[in-house]
GROMACS .gro file of C-alpha atoms in nm:
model
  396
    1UNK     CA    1  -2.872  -1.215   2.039
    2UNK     CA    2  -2.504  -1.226   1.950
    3UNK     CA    3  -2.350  -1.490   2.141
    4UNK     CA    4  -1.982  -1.408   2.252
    5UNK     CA    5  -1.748  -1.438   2.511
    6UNK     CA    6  -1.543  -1.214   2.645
    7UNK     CA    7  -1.227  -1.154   2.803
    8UNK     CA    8  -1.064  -0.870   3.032
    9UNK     CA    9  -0.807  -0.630   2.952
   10UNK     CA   10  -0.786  -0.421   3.264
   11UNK     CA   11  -1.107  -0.199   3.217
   12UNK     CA   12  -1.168  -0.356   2.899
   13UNK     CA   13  -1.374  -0.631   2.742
   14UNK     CA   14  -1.285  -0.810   2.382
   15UNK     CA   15  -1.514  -1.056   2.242
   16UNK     CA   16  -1.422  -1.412   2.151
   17UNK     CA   17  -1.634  -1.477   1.815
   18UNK     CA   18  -1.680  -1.807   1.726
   19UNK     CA   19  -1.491  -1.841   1.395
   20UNK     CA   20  -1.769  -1.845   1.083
   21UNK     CA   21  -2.063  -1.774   1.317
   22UNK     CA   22  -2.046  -1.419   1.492
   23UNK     CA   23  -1.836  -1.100   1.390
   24UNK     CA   24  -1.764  -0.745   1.509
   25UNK     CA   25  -1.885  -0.453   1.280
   26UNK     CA   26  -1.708  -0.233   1.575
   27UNK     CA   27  -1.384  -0.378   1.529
   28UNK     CA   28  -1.397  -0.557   1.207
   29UNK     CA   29  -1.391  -0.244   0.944
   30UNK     CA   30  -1.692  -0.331   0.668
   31UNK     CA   31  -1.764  -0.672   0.725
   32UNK     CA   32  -2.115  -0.546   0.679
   33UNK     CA   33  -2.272  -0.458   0.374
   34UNK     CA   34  -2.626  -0.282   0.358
   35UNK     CA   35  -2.852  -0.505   0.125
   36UNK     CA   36  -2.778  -0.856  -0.009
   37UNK     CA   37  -2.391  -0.937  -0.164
   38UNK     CA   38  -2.409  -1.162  -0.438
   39UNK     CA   39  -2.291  -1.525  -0.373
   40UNK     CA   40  -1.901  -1.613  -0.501
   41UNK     CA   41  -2.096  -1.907  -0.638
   42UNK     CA   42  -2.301  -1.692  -0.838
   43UNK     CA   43  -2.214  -1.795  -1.220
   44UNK     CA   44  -2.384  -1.466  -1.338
   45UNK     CA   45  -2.154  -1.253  -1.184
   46UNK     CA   46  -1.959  -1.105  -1.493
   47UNK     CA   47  -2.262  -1.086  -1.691
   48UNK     CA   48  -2.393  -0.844  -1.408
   49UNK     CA   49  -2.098  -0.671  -1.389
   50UNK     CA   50  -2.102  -0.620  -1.764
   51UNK     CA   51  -2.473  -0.542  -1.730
   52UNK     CA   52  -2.439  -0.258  -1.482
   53UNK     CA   53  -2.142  -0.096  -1.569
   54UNK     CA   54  -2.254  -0.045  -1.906
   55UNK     CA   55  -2.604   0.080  -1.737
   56UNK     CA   56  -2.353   0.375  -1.588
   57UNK     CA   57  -2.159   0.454  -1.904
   58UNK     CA   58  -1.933   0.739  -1.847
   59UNK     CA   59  -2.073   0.802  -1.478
   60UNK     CA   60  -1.841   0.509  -1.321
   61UNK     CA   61  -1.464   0.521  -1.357
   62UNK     CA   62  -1.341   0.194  -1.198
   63UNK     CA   63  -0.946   0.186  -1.079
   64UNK     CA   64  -0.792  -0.148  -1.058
   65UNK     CA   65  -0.408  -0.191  -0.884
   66UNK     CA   66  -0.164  -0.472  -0.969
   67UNK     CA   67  -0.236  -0.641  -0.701
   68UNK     CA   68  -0.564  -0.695  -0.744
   69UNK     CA   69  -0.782  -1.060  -0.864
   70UNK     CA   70  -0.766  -1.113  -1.220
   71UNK     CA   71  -1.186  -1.143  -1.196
   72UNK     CA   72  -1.153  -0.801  -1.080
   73UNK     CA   73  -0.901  -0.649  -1.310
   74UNK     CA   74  -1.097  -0.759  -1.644
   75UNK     CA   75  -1.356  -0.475  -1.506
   76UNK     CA   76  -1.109  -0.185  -1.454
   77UNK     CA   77  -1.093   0.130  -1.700
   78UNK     CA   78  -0.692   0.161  -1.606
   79UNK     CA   79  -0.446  -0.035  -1.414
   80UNK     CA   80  -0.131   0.070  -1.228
   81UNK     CA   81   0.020   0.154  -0.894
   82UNK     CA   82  -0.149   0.336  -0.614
   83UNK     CA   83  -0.039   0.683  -0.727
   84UNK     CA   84  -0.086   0.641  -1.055
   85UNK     CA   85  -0.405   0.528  -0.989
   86UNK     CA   86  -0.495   0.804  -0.790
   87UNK     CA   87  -0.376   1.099  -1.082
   88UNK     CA   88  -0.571   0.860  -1.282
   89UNK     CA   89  -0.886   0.956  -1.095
   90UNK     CA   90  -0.785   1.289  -1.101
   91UNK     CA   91  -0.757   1.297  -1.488
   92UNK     CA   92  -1.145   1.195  -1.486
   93UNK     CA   93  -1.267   1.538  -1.298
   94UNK     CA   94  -1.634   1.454  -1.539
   95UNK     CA   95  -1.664   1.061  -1.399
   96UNK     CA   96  -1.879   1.130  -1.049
   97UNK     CA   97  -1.800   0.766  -0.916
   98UNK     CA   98  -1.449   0.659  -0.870
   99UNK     CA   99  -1.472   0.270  -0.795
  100UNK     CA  100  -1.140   0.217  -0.602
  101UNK     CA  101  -1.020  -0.167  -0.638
  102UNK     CA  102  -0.762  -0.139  -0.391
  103UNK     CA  103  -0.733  -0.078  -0.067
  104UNK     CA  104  -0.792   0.204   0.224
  105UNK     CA  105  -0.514   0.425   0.177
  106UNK     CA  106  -0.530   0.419  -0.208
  107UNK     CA  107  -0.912   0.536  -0.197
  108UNK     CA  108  -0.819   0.839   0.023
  109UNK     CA  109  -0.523   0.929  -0.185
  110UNK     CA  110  -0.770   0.920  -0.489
  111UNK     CA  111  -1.022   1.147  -0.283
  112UNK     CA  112  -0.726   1.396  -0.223
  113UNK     CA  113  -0.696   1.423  -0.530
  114UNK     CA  114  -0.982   1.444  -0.711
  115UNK     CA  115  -1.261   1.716  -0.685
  116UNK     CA  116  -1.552   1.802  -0.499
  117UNK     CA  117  -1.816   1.702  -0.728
  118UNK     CA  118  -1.645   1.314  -0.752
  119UNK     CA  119  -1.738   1.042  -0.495
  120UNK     CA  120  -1.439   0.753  -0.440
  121UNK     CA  121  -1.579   0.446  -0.390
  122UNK     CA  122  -1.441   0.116  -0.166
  123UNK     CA  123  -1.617  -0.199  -0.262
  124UNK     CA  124  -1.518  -0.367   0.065
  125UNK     CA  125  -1.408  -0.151   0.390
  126UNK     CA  126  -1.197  -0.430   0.532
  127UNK     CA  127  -0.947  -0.424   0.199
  128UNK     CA  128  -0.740  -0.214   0.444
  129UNK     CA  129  -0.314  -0.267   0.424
  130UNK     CA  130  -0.120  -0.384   0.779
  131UNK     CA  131   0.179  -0.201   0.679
  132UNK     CA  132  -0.071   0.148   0.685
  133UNK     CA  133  -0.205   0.047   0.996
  134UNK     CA  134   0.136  -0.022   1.172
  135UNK     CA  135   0.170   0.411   1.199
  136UNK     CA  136  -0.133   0.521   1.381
  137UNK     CA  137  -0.162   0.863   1.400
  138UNK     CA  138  -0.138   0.891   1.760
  139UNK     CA  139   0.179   0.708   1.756
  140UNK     CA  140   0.344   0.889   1.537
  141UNK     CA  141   0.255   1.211   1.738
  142UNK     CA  142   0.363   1.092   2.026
  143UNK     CA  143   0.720   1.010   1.866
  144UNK     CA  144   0.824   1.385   1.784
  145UNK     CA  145   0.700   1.470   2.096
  146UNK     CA  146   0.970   1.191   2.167
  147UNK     CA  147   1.195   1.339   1.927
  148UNK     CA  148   1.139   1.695   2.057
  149UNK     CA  149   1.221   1.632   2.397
  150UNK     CA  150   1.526   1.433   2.250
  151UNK     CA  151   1.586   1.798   2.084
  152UNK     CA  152   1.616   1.630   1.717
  153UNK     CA  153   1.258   1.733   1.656
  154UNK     CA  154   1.370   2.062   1.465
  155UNK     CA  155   1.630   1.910   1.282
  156UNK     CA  156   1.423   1.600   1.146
  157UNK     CA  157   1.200   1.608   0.829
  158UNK     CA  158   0.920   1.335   0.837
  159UNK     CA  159   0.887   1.150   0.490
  160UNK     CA  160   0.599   0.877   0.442
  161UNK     CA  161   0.561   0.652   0.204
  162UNK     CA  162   0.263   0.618  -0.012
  163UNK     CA  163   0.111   0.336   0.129
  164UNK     CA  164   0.016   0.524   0.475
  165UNK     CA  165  -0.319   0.664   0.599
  166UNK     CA  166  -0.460   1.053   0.499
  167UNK     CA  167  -0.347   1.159   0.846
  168UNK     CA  168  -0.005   1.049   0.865
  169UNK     CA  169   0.046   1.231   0.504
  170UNK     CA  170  -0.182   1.536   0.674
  171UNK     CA  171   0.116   1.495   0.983
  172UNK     CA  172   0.405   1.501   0.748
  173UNK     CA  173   0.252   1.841   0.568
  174UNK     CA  174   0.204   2.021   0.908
  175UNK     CA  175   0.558   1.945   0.991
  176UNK     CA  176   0.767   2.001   0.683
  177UNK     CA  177   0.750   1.659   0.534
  178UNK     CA  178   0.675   1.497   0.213
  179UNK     CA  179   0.521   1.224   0.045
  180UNK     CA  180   0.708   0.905  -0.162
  181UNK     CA  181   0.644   0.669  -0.365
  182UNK     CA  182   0.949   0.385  -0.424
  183UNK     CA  183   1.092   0.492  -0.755
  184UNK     CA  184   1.153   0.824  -0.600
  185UNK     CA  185   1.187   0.773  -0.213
  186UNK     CA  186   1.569   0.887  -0.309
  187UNK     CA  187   1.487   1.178  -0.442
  188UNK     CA  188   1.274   1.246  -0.166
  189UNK     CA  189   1.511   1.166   0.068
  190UNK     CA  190   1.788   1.402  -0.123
  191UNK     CA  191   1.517   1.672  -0.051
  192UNK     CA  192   1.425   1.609   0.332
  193UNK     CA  193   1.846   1.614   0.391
  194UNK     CA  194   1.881   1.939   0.212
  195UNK     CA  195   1.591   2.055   0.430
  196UNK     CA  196   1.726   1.897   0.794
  197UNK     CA  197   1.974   1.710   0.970
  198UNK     CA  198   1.779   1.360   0.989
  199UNK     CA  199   1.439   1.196   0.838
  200UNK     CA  200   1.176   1.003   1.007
  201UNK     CA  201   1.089   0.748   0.756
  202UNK     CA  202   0.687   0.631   0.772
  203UNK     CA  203   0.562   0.317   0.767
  204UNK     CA  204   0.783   0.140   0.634
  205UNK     CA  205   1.147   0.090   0.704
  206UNK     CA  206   1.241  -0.137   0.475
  207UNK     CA  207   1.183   0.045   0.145
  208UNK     CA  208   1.346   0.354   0.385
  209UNK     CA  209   1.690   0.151   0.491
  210UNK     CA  210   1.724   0.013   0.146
  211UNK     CA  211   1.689   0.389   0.001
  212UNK     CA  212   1.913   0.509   0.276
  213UNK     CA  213   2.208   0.252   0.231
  214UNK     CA  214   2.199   0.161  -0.111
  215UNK     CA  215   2.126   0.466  -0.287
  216UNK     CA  216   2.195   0.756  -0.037
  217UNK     CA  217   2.536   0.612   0.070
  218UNK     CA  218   2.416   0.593   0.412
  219UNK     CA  219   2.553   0.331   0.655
  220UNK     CA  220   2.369   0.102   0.851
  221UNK     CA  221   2.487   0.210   1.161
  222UNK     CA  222   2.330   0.558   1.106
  223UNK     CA  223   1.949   0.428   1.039
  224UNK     CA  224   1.791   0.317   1.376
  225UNK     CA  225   1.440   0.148   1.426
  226UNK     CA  226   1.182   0.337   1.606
  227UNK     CA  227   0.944   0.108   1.755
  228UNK     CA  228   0.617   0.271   1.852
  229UNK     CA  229   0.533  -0.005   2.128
  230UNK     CA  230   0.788   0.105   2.336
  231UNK     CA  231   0.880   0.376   2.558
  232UNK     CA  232   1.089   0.625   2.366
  233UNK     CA  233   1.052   0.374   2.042
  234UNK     CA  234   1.296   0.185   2.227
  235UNK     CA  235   1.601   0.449   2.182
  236UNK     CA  236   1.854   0.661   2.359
  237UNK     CA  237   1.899   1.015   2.298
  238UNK     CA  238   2.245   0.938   2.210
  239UNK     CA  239   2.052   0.723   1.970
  240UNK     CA  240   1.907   0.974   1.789
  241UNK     CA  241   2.145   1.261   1.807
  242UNK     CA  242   2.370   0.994   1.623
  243UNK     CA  243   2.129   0.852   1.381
  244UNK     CA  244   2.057   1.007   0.990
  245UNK     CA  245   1.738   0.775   0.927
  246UNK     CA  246   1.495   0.695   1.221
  247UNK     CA  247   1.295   0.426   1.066
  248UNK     CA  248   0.953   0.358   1.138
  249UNK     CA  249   0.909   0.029   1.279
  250UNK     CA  250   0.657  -0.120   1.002
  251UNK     CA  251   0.663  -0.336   0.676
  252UNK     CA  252   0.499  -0.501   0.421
  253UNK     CA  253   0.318  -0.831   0.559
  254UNK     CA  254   0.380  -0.958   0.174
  255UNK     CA  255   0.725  -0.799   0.093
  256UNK     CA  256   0.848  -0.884   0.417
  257UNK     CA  257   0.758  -1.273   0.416
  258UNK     CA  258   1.107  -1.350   0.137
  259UNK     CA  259   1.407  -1.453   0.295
  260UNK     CA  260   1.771  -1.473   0.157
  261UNK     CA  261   1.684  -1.858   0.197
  262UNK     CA  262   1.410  -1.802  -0.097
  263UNK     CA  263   1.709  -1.636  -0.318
  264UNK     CA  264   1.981  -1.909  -0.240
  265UNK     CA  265   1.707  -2.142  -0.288
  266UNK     CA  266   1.533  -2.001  -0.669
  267UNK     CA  267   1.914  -1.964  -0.781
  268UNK     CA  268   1.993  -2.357  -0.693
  269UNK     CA  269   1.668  -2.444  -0.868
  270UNK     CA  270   1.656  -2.244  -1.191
  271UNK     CA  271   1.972  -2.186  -1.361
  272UNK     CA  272   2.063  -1.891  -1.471
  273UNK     CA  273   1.803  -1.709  -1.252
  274UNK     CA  274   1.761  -1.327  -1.263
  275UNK     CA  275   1.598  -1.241  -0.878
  276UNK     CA  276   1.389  -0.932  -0.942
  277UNK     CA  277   1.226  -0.771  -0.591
  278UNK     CA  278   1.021  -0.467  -0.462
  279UNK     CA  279   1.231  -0.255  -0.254
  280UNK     CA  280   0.987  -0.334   0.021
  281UNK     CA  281   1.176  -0.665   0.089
  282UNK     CA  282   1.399  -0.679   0.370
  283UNK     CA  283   1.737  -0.567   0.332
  284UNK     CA  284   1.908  -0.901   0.368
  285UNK     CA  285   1.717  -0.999   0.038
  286UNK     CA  286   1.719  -0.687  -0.190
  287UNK     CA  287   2.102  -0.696  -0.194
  288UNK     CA  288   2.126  -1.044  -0.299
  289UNK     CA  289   1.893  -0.984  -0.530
  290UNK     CA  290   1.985  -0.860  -0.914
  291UNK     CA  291   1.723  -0.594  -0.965
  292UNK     CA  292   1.535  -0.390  -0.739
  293UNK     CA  293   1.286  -0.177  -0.801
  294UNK     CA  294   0.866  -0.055  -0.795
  295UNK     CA  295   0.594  -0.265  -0.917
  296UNK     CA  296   0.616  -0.041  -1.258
  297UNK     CA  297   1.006  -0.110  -1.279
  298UNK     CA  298   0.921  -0.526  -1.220
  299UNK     CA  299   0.663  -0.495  -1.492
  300UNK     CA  300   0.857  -0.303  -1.761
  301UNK     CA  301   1.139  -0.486  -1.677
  302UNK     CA  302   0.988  -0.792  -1.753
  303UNK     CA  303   0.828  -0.688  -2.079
  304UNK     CA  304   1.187  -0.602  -2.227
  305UNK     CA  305   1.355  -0.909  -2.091
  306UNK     CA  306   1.498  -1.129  -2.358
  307UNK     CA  307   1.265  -1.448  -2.432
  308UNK     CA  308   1.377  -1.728  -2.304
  309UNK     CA  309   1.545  -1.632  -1.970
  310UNK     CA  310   1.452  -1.679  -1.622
  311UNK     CA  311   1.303  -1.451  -1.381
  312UNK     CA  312   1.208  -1.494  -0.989
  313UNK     CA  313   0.975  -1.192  -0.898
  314UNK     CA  314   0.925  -1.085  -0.529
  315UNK     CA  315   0.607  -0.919  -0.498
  316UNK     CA  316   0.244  -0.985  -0.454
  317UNK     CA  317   0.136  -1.351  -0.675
  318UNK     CA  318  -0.159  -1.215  -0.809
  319UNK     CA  319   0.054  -0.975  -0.976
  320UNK     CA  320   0.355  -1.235  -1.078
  321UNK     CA  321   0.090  -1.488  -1.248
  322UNK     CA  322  -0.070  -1.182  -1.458
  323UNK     CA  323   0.333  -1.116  -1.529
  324UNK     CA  324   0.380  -1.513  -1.633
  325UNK     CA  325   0.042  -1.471  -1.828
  326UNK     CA  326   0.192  -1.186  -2.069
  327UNK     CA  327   0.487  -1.302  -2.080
  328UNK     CA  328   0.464  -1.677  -2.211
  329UNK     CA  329   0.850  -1.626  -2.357
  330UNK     CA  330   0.970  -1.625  -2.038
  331UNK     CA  331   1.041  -1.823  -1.745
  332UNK     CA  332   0.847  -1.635  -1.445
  333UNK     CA  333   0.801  -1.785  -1.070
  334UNK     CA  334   0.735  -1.691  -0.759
  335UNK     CA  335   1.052  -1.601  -0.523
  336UNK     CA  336   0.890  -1.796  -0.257
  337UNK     CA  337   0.751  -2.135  -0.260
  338UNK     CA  338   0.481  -2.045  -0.027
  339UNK     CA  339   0.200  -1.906  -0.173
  340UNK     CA  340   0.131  -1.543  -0.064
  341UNK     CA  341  -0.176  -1.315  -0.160
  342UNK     CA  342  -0.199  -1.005   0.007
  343UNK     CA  343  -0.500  -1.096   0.242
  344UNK     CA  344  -0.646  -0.742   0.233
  345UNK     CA  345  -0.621  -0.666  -0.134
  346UNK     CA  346  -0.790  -0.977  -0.162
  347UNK     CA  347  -1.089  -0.851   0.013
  348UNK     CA  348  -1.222  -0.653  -0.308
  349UNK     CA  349  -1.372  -0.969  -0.504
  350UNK     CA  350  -1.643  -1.006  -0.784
  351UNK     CA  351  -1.916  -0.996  -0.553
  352UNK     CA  352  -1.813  -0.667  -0.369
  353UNK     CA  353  -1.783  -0.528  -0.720
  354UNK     CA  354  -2.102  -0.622  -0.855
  355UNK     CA  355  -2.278  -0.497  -0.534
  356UNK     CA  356  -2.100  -0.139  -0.564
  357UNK     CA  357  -2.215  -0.155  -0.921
  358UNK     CA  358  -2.565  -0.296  -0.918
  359UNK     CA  359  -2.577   0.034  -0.595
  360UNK     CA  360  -2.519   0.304  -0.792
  361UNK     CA  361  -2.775   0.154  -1.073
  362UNK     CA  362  -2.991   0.190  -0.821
  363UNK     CA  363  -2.893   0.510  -0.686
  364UNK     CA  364  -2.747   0.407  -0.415
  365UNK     CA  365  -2.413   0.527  -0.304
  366UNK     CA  366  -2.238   0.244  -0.088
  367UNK     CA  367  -1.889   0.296   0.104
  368UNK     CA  368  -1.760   0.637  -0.022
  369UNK     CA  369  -1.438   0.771   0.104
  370UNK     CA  370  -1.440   1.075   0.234
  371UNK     CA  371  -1.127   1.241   0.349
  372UNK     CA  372  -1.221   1.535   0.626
  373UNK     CA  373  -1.090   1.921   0.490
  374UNK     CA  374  -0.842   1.955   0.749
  375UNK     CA  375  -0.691   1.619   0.646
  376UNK     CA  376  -0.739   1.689   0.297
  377UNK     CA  377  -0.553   1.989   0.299
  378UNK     CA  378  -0.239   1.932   0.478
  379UNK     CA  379  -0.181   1.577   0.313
  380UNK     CA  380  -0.206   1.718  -0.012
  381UNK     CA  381   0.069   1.965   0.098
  382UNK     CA  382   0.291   1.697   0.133
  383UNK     CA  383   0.174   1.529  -0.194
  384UNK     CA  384   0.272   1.861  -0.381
  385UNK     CA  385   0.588   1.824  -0.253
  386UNK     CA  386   0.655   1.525  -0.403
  387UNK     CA  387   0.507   1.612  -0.706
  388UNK     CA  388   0.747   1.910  -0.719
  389UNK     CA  389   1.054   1.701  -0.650
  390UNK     CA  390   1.319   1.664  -0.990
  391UNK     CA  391   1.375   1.383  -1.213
  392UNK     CA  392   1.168   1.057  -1.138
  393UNK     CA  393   0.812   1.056  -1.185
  394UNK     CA  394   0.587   0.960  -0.867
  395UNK     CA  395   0.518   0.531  -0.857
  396UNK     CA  396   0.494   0.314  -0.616
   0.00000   0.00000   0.00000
């Protein structure tokens, strides 16, 4: 009998798990997995993983992001970005598994995209992202119904970045929107003002303000925060009638965590210091910074930076030790001196890997993503979009 306590929320009851004994399948996405997962301890582990993706030769095309565990990364056919990932998957219409190391959004992006006859895969159901989760669908409906009664609704294109959920891309396609990734959210954005007056920017409005201000020529005063918690996001109609960017109030839980602090403080430490961040970082930082740009921009940049000089990344560690890794000539640290993971990437480890494996060995097909039609069809509208826009190509 699970043994739990609860506690009331108006008509409502939560439970109170004790911490390492009880859990929640209803609430806590995948922390059950159908047969036995393999111990962390297990010192077999790669050899298994060797052993059973060999055992499904061409059948298994496994997808590894940046930000993914080095143990997990030595396993994947390609690395890269979300996006890329995804057209990756796409490219492989004769692999029928797609193992996804990443999280949520990325496997339904990759299910999108690919065909009918190709399953995408999760290893764990709980590698979800916060910043996806922070634009619930409902919400965001119920803010251009805010918007419409605000009468800014038919003048304001919805753009969402990359890293949201299948139905807040499905959203944006019904009403006129598009899809971005952050080497071409300006682009994007160049595309949603040519088609209205304003832009709703999903999930995140840091990667949106910095896009706005510092490549758009936008001012600050004309981006406003909507904040889905509140009545009316929190804003006036005068608000919004006056506003260019209406900012969704999310961000990266990793991104989000560097301060101008961690700049003043890398650049008193390490002379001569180049400060490289993702444009998911708050404002504050990415203009004191030197470079700014995607994952893909950090990484190339880094590869053609002149040995011997000194770079502080800000972005996710797993990906800035792989960076200090390949690049021995240079100095590479951490922008922050607190450590920083991103939690649910971190959920896809060796053991979820070799259990999805080891599965379809046997057959058996374990935590497939499946995007519903409906979904499917109007969030790959707003992908096409983006994949029709000029110049850039599509990474995050």
């Amino acid at each position: 009998m699970l043994d739990v306590t609860t506690i009331a929320d108006g008509p409502k009851s939560l439970p109170l798990l004790f911490l390492g004994q009880n859990t929640d399948p209803h609430s806590e996405r995948g922390v059950e997995c159908p047969g036995a997962l393999p111990p962390a301890s297990d010192p077999d582990l790669v050899e298994r993983a060797l052993k059973a993706k060999a055992a499904l030769g061409d059948q298994v095309f496994v997808l590894g992001h940046h930000y993914q565990r080095d143990e997990v990364i030595q396993f994947a056919d390609v690395t890269g970005d979300s996006f890329k990932l995804a057209r990756d998957a796409a490219n492989r219409p004769d692999a029928p598994y797609i193992v996804f190391c990443g999280v949520h959004f990325m496997a339904e992006s990759a299910d999108i995209l690919t065909n009918e006859n190709q399953t995408v895969i999760l290893p764990d159901l709980a590698a979800g992202c916060s910043m996806a989760d922070m634009a619930r669908i409902q919400q965001v409906e119920a803010a251009w119904e805010a918007l419409a009664d605000a009468g800014v609704a038919d003048v304001t294109v919805p753009v969402t970045y990359m890293n949201s959920s299948a139905d807040i891309k499905a959203f944006c396609g019904r009403n006129g929107g598009a899809v971005c990734t952050s080497s071409n959210a300006d682009v994007a954005l160049e595309w949603a003002f040519s088609q209205g007056e304003k832009v709703l920017f999903l999930p995140d409005q840091h990667l949106g303000r910095n896009t706005a201000v510092l490549q758009m020529g936008i001012s600050l005063d004309e981006c406003v925060v909507y904040d889905p918690h509140k009545p009316g996001g929190g804003l006036t109609r005068e608000q919004l009638a006056a506003a260019k960017m209406i900012l969704w109030r999310g961000h990266c839980s990793v991104h989000g965590r560097f301060t101008p602090e961690s700049v003043d403080d890398v650049r008193a430490r390490v002379p001569g210091v180049n400060v490289i961040v993702h444009p998911e970082c708050r404002h504050e930082v990415v203009t004191k910074a030197d470079f700014v740009g995607s994952t893909e921009y950090i990484i190339n940049k880094l590869a053609k930076a002149e040995p011997g000089t000194s770079w502080a990344v800000a972005t996710e560690l797993n990906l800035v030790q792989r960076l200090a890794k390949q690049n021995p000539d240079k100095n590479i640290v951490f922008l922050d001196k607190t450590v920083c993971y991103c939690a649910t990437m971190n959920r896809i480890d060796l053991p979820h890997l070799v259990w999805t494996l080891e599965n379809l060995v046997a057959g058996h097909v374990v935590n497939p993503i499946k995007v519903d039609a409906d979904t499917e069809h109007y969030a790959k509208i707003a992908l096409d979009r983006m994949l029709a826009l000029p110049g850039k190509s599509a990474r995050d």
